[in-house]
Each structure stands twice: as C-alpha cells, then as structure tokens.
Short mmCIF file of C-alpha atoms in Angstrom, two decimals:
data_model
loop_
_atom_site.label_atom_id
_atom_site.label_comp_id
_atom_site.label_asym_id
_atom_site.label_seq_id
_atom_site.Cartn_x
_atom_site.Cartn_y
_atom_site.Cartn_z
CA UNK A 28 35.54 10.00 -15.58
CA UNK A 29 37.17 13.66 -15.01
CA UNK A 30 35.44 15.90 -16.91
CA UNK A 31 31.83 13.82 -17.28
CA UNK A 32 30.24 16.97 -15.56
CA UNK A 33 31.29 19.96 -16.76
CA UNK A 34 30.38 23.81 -16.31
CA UNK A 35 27.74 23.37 -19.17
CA UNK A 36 26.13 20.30 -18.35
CA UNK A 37 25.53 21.72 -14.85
CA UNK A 38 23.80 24.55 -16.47
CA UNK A 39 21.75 22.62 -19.03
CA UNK A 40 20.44 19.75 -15.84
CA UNK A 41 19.39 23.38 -13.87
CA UNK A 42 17.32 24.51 -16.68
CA UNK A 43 15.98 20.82 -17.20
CA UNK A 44 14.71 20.88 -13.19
CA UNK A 45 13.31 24.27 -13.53
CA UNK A 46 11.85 23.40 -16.15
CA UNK A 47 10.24 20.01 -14.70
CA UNK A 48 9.48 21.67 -11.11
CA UNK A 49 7.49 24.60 -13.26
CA UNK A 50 5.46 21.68 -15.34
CA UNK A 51 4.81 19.80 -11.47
CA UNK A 52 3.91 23.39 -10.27
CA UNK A 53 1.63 23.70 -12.85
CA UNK A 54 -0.16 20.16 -11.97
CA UNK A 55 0.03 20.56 -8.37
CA UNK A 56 -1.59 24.35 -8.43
CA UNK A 57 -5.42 22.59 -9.04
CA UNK A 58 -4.85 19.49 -7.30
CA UNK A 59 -2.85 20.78 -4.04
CA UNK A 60 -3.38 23.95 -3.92
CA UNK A 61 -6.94 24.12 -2.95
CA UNK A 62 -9.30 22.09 -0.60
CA UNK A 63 -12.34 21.85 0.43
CA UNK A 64 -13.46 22.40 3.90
CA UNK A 65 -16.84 21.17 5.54
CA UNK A 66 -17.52 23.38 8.58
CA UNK A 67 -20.68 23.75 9.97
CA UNK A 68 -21.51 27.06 7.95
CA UNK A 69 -21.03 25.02 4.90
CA UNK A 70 -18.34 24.34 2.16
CA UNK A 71 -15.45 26.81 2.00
CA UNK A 72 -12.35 26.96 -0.40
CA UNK A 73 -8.88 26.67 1.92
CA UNK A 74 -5.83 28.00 -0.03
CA UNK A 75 -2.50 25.64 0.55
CA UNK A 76 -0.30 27.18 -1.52
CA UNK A 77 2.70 26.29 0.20
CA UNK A 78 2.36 23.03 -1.08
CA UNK A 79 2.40 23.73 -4.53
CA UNK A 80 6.19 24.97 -3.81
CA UNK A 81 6.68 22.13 -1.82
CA UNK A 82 5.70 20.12 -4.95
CA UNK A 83 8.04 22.01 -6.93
CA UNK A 84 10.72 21.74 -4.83
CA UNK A 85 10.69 18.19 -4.68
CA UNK A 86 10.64 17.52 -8.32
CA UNK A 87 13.13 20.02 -9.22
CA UNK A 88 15.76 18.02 -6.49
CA UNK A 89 14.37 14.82 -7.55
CA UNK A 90 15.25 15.54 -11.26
CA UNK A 91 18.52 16.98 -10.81
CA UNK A 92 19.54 14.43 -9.00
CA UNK A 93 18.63 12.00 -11.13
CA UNK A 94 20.10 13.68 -14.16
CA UNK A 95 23.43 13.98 -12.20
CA UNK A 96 23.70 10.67 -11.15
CA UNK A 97 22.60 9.19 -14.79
CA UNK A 98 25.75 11.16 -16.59
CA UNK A 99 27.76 10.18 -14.00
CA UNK A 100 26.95 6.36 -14.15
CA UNK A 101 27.10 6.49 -17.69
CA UNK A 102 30.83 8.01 -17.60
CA UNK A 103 31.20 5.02 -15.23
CA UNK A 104 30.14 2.41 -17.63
CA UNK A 105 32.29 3.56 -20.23
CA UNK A 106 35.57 3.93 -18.18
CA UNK A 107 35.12 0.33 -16.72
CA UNK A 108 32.93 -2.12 -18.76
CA UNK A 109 31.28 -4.73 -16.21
CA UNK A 110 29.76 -7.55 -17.16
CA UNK A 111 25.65 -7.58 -16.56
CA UNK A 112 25.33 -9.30 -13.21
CA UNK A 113 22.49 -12.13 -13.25
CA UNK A 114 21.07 -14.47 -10.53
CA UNK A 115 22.03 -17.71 -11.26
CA UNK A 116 19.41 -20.59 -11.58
CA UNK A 117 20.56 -22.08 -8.38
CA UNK A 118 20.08 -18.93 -6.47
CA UNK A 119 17.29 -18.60 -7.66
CA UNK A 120 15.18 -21.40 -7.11
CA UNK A 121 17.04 -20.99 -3.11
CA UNK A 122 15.55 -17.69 -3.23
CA UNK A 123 12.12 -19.23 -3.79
CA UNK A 124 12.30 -21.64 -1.34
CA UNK A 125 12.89 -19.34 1.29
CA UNK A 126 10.24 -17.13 0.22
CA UNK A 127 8.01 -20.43 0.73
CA UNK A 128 9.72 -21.04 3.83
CA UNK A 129 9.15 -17.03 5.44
CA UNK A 130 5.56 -17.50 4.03
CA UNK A 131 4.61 -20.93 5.72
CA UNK A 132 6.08 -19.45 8.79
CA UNK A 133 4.90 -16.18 8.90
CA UNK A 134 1.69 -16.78 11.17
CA UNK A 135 3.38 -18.28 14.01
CA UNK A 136 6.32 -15.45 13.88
CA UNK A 137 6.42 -13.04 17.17
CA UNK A 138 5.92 -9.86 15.50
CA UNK A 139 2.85 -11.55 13.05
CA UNK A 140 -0.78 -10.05 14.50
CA UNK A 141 -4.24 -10.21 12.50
CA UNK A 142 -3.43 -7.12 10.69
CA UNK A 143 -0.17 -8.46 8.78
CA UNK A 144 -1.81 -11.84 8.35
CA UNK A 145 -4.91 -9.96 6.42
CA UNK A 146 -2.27 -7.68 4.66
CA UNK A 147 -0.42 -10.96 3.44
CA UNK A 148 -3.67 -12.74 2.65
CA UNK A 149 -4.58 -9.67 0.38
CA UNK A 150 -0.56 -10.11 -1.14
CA UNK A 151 -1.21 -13.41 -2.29
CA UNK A 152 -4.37 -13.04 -4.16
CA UNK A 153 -2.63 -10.46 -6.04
CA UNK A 154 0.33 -12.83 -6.37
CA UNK A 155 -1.93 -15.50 -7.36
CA UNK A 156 -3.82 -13.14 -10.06
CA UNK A 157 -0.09 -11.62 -11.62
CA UNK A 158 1.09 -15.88 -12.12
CA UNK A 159 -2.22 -16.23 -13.84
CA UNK A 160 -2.59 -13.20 -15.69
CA UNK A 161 1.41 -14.21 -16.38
CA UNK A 162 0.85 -16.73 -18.60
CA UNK A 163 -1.46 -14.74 -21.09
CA UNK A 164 1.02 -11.61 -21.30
CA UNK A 165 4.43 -13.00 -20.53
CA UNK A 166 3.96 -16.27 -22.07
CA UNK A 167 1.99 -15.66 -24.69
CA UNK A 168 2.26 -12.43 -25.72
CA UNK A 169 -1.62 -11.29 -25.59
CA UNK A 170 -1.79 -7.99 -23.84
CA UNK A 171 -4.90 -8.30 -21.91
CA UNK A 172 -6.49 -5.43 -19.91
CA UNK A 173 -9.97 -6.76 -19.30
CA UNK A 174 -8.46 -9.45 -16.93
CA UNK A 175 -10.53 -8.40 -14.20
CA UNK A 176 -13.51 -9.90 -16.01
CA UNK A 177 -12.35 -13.23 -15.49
CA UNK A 178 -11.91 -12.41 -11.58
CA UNK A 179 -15.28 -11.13 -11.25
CA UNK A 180 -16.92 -14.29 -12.96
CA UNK A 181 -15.30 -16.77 -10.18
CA UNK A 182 -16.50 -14.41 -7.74
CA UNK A 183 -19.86 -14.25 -8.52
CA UNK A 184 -20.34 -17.98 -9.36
CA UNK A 185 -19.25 -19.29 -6.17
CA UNK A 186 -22.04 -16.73 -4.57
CA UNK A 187 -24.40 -17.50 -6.73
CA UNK A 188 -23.69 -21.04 -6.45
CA UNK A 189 -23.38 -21.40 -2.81
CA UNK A 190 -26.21 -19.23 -1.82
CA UNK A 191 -28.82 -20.72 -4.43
CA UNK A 192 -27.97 -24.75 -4.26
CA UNK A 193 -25.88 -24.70 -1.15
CA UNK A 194 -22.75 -26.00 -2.48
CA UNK A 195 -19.65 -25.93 -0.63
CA UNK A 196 -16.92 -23.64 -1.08
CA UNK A 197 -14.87 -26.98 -2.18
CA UNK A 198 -17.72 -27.61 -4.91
CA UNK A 199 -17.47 -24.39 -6.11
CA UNK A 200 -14.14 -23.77 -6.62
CA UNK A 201 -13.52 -26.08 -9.62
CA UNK A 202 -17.15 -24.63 -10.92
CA UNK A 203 -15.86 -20.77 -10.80
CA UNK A 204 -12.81 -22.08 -12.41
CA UNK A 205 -14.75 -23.43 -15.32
CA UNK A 206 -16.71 -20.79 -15.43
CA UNK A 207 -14.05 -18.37 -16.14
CA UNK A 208 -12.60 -20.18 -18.78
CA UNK A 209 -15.40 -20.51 -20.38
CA UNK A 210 -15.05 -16.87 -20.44
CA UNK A 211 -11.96 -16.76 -21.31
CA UNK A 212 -13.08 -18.85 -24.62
CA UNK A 213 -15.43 -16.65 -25.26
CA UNK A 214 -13.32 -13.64 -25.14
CA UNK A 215 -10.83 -15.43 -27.02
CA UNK A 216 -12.91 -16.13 -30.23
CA UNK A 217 -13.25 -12.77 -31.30
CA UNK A 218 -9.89 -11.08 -30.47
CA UNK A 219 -8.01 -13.99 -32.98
CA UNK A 220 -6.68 -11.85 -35.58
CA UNK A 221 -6.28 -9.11 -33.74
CA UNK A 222 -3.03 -8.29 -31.56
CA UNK A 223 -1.36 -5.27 -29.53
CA UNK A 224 -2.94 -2.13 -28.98
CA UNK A 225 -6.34 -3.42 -30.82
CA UNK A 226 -6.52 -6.74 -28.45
CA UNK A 227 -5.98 -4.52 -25.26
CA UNK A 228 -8.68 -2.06 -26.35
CA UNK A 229 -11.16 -4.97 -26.95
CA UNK A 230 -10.25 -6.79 -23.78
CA UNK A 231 -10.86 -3.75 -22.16
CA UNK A 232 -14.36 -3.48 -23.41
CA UNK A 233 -14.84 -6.78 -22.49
CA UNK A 234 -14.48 -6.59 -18.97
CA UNK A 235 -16.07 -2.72 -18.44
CA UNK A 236 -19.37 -4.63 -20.41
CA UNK A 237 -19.26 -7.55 -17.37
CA UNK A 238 -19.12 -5.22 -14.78
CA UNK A 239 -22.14 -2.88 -16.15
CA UNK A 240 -24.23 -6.40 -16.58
CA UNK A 241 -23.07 -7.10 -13.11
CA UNK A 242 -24.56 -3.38 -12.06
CA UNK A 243 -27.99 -3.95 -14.26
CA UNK A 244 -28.64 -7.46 -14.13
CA UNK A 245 -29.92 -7.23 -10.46
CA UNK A 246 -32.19 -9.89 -10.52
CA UNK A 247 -29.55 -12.02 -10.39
CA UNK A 248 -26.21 -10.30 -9.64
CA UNK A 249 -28.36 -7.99 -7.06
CA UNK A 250 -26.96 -5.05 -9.15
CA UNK A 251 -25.12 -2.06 -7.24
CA UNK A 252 -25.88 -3.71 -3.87
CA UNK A 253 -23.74 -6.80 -4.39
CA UNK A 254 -24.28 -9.94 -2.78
CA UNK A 255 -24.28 -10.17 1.13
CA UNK A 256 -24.01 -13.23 3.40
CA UNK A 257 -21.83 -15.39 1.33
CA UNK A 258 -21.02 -18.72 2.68
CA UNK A 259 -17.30 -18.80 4.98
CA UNK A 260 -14.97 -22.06 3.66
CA UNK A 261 -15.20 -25.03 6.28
CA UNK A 262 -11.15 -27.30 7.06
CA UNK A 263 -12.56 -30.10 5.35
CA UNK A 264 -16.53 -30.07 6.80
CA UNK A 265 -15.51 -28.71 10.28
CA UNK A 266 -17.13 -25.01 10.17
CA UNK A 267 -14.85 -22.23 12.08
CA UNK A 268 -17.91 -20.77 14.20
CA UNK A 269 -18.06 -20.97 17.96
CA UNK A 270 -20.89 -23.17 17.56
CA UNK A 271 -22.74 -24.87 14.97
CA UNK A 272 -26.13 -23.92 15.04
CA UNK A 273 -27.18 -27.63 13.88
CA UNK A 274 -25.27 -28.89 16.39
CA UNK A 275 -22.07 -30.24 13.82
CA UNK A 276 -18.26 -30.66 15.65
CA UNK A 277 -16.85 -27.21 14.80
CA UNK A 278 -12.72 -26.92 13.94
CA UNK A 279 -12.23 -26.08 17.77
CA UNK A 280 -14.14 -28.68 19.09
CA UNK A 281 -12.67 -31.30 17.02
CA UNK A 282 -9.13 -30.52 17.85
CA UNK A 283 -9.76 -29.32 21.46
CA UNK A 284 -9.19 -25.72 21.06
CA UNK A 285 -10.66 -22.93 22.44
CA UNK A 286 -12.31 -20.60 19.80
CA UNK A 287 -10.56 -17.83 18.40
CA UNK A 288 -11.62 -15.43 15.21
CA UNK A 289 -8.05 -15.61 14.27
CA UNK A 290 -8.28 -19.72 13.02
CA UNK A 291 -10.24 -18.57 10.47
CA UNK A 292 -7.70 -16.00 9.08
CA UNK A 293 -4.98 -17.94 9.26
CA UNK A 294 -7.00 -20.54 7.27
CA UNK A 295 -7.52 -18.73 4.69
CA UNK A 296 -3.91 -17.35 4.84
CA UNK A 297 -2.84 -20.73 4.20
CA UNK A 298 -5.61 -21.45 1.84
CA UNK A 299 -4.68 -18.59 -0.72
CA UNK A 300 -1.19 -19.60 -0.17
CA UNK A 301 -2.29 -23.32 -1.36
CA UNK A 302 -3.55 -22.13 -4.56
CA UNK A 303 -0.65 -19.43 -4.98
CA UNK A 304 1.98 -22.17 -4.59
CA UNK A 305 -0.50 -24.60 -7.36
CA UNK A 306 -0.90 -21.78 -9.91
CA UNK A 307 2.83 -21.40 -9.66
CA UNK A 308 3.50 -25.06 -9.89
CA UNK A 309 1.38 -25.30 -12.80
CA UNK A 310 2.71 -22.70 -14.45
CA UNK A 311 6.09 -24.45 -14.18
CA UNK A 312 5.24 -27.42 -15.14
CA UNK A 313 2.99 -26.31 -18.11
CA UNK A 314 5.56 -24.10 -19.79
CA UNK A 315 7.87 -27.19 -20.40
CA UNK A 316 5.36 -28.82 -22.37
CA UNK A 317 4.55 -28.24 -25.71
CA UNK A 318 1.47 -25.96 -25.38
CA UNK A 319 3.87 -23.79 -23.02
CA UNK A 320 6.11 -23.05 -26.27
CA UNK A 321 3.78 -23.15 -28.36
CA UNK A 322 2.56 -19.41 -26.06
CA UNK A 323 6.16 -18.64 -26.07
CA UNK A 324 6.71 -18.92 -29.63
CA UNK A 325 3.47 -17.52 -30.58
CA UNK A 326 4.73 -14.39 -28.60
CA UNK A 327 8.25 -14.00 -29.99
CA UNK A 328 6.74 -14.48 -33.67
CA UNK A 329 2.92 -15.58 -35.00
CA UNK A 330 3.93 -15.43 -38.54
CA UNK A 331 6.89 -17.48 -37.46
CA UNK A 332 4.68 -19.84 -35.42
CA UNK A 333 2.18 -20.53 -38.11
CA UNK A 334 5.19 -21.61 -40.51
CA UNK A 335 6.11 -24.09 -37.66
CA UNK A 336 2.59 -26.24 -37.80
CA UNK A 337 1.22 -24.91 -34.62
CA UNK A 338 -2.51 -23.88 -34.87
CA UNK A 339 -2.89 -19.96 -33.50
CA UNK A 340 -5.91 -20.42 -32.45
CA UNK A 341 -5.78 -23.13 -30.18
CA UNK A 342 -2.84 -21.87 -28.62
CA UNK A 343 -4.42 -17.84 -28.17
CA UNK A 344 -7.76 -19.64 -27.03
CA UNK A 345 -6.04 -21.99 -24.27
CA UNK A 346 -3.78 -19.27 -22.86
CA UNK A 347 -7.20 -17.01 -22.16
CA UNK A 348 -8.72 -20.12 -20.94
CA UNK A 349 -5.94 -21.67 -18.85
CA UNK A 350 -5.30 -17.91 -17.42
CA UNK A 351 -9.11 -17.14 -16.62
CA UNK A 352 -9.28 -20.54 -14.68
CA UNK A 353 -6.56 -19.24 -11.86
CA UNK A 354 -8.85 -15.70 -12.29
CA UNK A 355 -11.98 -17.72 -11.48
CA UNK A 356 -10.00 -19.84 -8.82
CA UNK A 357 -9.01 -16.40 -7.05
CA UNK A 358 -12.57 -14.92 -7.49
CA UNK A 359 -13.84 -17.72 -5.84
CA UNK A 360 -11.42 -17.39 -2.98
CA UNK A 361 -11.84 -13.62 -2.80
CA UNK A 362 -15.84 -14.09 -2.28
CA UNK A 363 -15.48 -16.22 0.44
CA UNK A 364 -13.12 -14.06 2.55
CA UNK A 365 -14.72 -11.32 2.42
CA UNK A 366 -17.93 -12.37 2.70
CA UNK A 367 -20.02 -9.82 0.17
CA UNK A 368 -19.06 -8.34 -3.02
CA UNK A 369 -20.16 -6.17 -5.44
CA UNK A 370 -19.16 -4.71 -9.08
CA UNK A 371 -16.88 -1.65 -7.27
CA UNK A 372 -14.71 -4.85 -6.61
CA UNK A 373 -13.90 -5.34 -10.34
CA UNK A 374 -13.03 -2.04 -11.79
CA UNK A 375 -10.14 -1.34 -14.67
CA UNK A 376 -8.13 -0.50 -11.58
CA UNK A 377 -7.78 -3.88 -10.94
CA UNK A 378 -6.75 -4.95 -13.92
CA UNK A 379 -4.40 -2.09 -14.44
CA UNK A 380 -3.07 -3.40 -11.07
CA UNK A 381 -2.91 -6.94 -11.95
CA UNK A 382 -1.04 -5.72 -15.69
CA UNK A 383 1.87 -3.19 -13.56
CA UNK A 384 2.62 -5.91 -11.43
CA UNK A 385 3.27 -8.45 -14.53
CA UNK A 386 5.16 -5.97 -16.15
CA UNK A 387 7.16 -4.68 -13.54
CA UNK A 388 7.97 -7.74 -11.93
CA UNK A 389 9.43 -9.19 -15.43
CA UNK A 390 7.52 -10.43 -18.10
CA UNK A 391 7.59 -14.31 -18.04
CA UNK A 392 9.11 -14.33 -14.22
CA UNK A 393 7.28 -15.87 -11.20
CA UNK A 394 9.80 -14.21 -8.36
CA UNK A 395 9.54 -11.37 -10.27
CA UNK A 396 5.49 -11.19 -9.75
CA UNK A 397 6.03 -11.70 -5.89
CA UNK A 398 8.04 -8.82 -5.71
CA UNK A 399 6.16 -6.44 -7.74
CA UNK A 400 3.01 -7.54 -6.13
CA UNK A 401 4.42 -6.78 -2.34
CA UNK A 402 5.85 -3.37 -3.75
CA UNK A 403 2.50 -2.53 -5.46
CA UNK A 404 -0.02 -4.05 -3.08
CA UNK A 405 1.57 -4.49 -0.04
CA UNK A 406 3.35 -1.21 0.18
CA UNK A 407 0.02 1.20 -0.31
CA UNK A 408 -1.73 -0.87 2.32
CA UNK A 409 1.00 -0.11 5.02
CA UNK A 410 0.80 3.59 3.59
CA UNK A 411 -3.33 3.86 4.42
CA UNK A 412 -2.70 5.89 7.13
CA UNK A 413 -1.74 8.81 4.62
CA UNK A 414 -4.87 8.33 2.99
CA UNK A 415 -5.41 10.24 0.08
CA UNK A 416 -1.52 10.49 -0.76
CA UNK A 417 -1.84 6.50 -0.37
CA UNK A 418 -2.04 6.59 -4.40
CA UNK A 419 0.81 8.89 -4.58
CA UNK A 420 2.73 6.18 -3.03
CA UNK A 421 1.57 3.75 -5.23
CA UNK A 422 2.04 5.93 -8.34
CA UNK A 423 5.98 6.98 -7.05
CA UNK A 424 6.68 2.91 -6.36
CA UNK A 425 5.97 2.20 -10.10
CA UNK A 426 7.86 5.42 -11.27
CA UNK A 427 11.06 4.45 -9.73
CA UNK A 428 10.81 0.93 -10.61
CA UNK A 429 10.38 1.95 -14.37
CA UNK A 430 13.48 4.41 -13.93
CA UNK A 431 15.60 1.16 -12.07
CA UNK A 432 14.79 -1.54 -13.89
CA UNK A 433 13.46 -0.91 -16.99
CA UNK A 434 12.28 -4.64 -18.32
CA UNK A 435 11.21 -5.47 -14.87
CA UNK A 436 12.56 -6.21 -11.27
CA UNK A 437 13.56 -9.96 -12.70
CA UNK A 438 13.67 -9.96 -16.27
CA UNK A 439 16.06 -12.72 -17.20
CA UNK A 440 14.63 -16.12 -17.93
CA UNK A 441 15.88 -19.10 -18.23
CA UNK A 442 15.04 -20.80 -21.55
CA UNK A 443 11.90 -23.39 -21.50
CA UNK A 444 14.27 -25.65 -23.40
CA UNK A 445 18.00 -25.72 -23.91
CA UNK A 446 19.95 -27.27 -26.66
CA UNK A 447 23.15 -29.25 -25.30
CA UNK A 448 26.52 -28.30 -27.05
CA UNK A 449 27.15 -29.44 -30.41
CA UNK A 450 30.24 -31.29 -30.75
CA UNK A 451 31.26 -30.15 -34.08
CA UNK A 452 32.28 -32.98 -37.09
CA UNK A 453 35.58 -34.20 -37.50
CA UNK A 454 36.66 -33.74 -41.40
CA UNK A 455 36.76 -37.72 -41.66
CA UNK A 456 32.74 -37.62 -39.99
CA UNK A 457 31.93 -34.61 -42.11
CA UNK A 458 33.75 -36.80 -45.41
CA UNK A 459 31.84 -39.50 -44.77
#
C-alpha cells in the first residue's frame, strides 16, 4: 500500500476539491447567499455571504476526503483480497424478528411519548408503501413513478365512502383496496409494450393527471379544499371518544379505563403495523409461487420470459394490480389518521419518496425497505427543527447512501427457488 498516495495524486485530489467547492460556490451564491427579510417597512434583501464560503468549505473537505479515502481503500483491496461479507439467511430472518419484536414493544418503552409513537406511525406507512411499491420495481422490473396515484385513490375512497354511505373504516378498507387495483389495471393496459424510461414517463403522467382531477373535480373530490371530518377507525365497534354521543360503550368504558387521547394513537400504531407486517407476509409468501417468478423472470428477461410460456401481460397487469391494492390499503389507513386530506397529499414527491426508498434499501429486499424508509422518513422528521435545511438532510442521507452502498443498503437476495446439488452420473449410469 506504500506509495498509493503519492506527491501527484495529492495535487490532482486538491485541484478536484477546488474545483467541486467553486461549482458548490457557484450553487450556493443564489440560494444561500441572499434572503429575504419581512420587517415592518417591508421586504428587504439580507446579504449572507459567509455562507456561501461556508458551503464551499464544506464540499471542498468533504470531497477530498472522500477522494483520499477511495484511493486508499482501493490500494487496500488490492494488497489483501477479502471475500464480500454477506448476512446469512439465518441472521437475517433473526434480524427481522427483532425488528418485530422492538416494534410491538415500542409503545410501552420508558423513553416512547406521543411524538415518537406519531413519528413511527408515519415510518410504517412509508414502510408499508416501499413493500408494495416493492413488488412492481424489485420484483417485476416495471419502474413506476406515478405510484402515488394508487395511494391517493384508497384515500379518497374510504372518504368518500365513509362520509356518503357511512361505512366503516373495516368496510372500506377492502373497497379502497379494490379500488386501487382497479387502477392499477387500468394503468397497466396501456404501458404493455412499453418498458424503462418510456413506462416511468407515462406512469408519471398518470398520477400528475389524478391529482389535477382530484384539484378540478370538486363536486366530488371537494377540489383544493380536500375533504374534512373523515370518520376515526373504531377496536372492533367500540369508538375511542370520551363519550359516545348515541350513548354506545366506548373502548374505555368497555375495558374500564379512564380516557386518554393517546389509545387512539397507539391504535393506529398497531393498526399500520398490522397491515405492514400482512403486506410483508404476502409478499413472502407470493414470491414463492409461480406468479412471483413469473415478475422475477419477467424482470431479468421479457424476451426470455415470453420463450418460457408465461403470458406478459397477465403477469405486468397483476404486479400493478397486486401493488396498487397495498397503495389503496395505505391510502385508506392514511385518511383515517389524519382525519382530512387533500391533493397536496399526493404530489410526485411522494412517489419520488416511495421510489428512493425501494432503491436504496435494495431492490427486491424487505429489511432493506425498513431501513431506507427510517433513514429517509424518519430521519427528516427528527431534523424539522432545522426547517428549511430539513431537505438538505434528506437530500445528504440519500447522497451518502448512493456513495456506500451502491445497489442498496441490502442488496443480496436469496433466490425464490434453489436447485439442490446434482449428483453427477457414474460412467456405468451415464452408459446405460
């Protein structure tokens, strides 16, 4: 390794860092370097120019750094070859189960106040969104960017549905889930023959033309003003209200409690992570049958798939569906926790979202999505207090995730199916 860093090399990363602090200088100049200030004599521009070096300096460190430490590990590898550590099978499924475990047990632990349990609620929906969005792109293959559509559909149904017949939120769910595969039919039928970059740019038409019929179609939708009032979830008919204003048993009556607004948070705390833990069981389960190989060999090869038997479209059009059912199913969920929604809820940020924490977490791996999901979600919430350099947060996570792990935090995957080992033929077996 003597030698890896030499007089020249030094010189070449400086002029790289200048020349990456001037291009962040450059950036920074419009976007930090001025601000404006409401006073009461009006607007006035506020020079911070200071930050603009500070911007500078940072990158210019930042890339040095990681220049230096990229020759250096490289000159590492090739001195001592290691072999590419993976998590086994076993520790991975242990891994899981104590995720489960810290998850079940997180509303009762001594630190856990309404704040983390809202946080963690808002963790899970994502969580529950990347598994389902999961089994479009990293089982099948079908880059989707429009996924948000599908979310937006289960939310609005169970409002609709809820406020206009008075169906439960138990009714509804399966309804918004139907719903948004019906959707997800839809979109699939015209986006067969197309694939990559041309599917993405469709789906993302798809869902930016829901969310302006969402904004127009007030009538129904009740356009830029959303929909207000929507009905809370009830533990199996017992409403979680103080008291029932048609004189029903209420959730603390029934089990002798004295009311508190925090049983209904950690309801739906455990509620989300109910349907979490079903979309991932699903998902398990489904990608060991034949349609789930059918996605996985329609994404390694569709030229290769179609020379197998298997009919393309069936398999493209029940990966959009199955996905935009879990969509639907989290929609639906989402609507009732918050209580009103409205199309600002289902922007292309939310799909980009949904996509970065697919693709970072590992394309095809559930753990993977979990982690991503707390890094990506989790992470900017704690970081609200910085306000608007919340996003910067957000942006550097991603950026040094991409520069760590490249294919994802977990990108090894077991194969769906394994062949055993082939005893090879004796000559007097292969003679006869």
């Amino acid at each position: 390794m003597e030698g890896a860093v030499s007089k020249t090399s030094i010189v070449a990363l400086l002029r790289d860092a200048g020349a990456a602090a001037l291009v962040a200088a450059l950036l920074a100049f419009p976007l930090l370097g001025f601000r404006l200030v409401d006073s009461a004599q009006g607007l006035s521009l506020d020079a911070r120019l200071i930050w603009v070096v500070y911007a500078a300096v940072i990158v210019f460190a930042g890339r040095f750094l990681f220049s230096l430490a990229r020759i250096l590990y490289g000159a590492r590898r090739l001195a001592v070859a290691k072999p590419r550590i993976v998590l086994p099978g076993r520790s991975r499924y242990f891994f899981g189960i104590a995720l489960i475990a810290v998850a079940l047990l997180l509303p009762w632990l001594p630190f856990s106040d309404r704040n983390l349990i809202d946080k963690a609620t808002l963790i899970l929906i994502y969580v529950m969104l990347g598994w389902g969005l999961n089994i479009v792109v990293g089982l099948a293959g079908l880059l989707d960017l429009g996924y948000v559509a599908f979310y937006a559909v289960g939310a609005y149904s169970y409002a609709l549905l809820s406020q206009h017949f008075g169906l439960s939120f138990w009714i509804c769910l399966p309804l918004a889930g139907l719903l948004a595969a019906s959707f997800g039919i839809a979109l699939g039928f015209p986006v067969l023959r197309l694939r990559g970059d041309y599917l993405a740019i469709v789906t993302l038409g798809f869902g930016e033309i829901l969310r302006e019929v969402l904004v127009n179609w007030g009538v129904v939708t009740g356009g830029p003003n959303g929909i207000s009032g929507i009905q809370r979830p009830s533990f199996f008919g017992l409403p979680m209200v103080p008291s029932s204003p048609d004189g029903a048993t209420t959730f603390a009556q029934f089990f002798g409690l004295a009311f508190s607004p925090n049983q209904r948070i950690v309801f739906l705390y455990y509620l989300i992570l109910a349907l979490a833990l079903a979309t991932n069981l699903f998902t398990l389960r489904i990608r060991r049958l034949p349609i789930g190989r059918a996605w996985e060999a329609l994404r390694e090869d569709e030229i290769a798939c179609r020379s197998l038997g298997l009919n393309p479209t069936m398999v493209k059009l029940s990966a959009f569906a199955i996905g935009a059912t879990f969509a639907g199913f989290a929609g639906s969920f989402f609507a009732t926790r918050q209580g009103f929604i409205s199309p600002e809820s289902f922007t292309f940020i939310e799909s980009a979202i949904i996509l970065a924490i697919v693709v970072l977490g590992g394309m095809g791996s559930q753990i993977g999505i979990v982690l991503a999901a707390f890094l990506l979600v989790g992470l900017p919430e704690w970081f609200r207090d910085l306000e608007q350099f919340r996003m910067l947060a957000f942006g550097a996570a991603m950026v040094l995730i991409m520069l760590w792990r490249p294919q994802g935090l977990l990108s090894h995957r077991e194969p769906t199916l394994r062949l055993g080992d082939v005893k090879p033929l004796s000559v007097k077996e292969a003679g006869a």
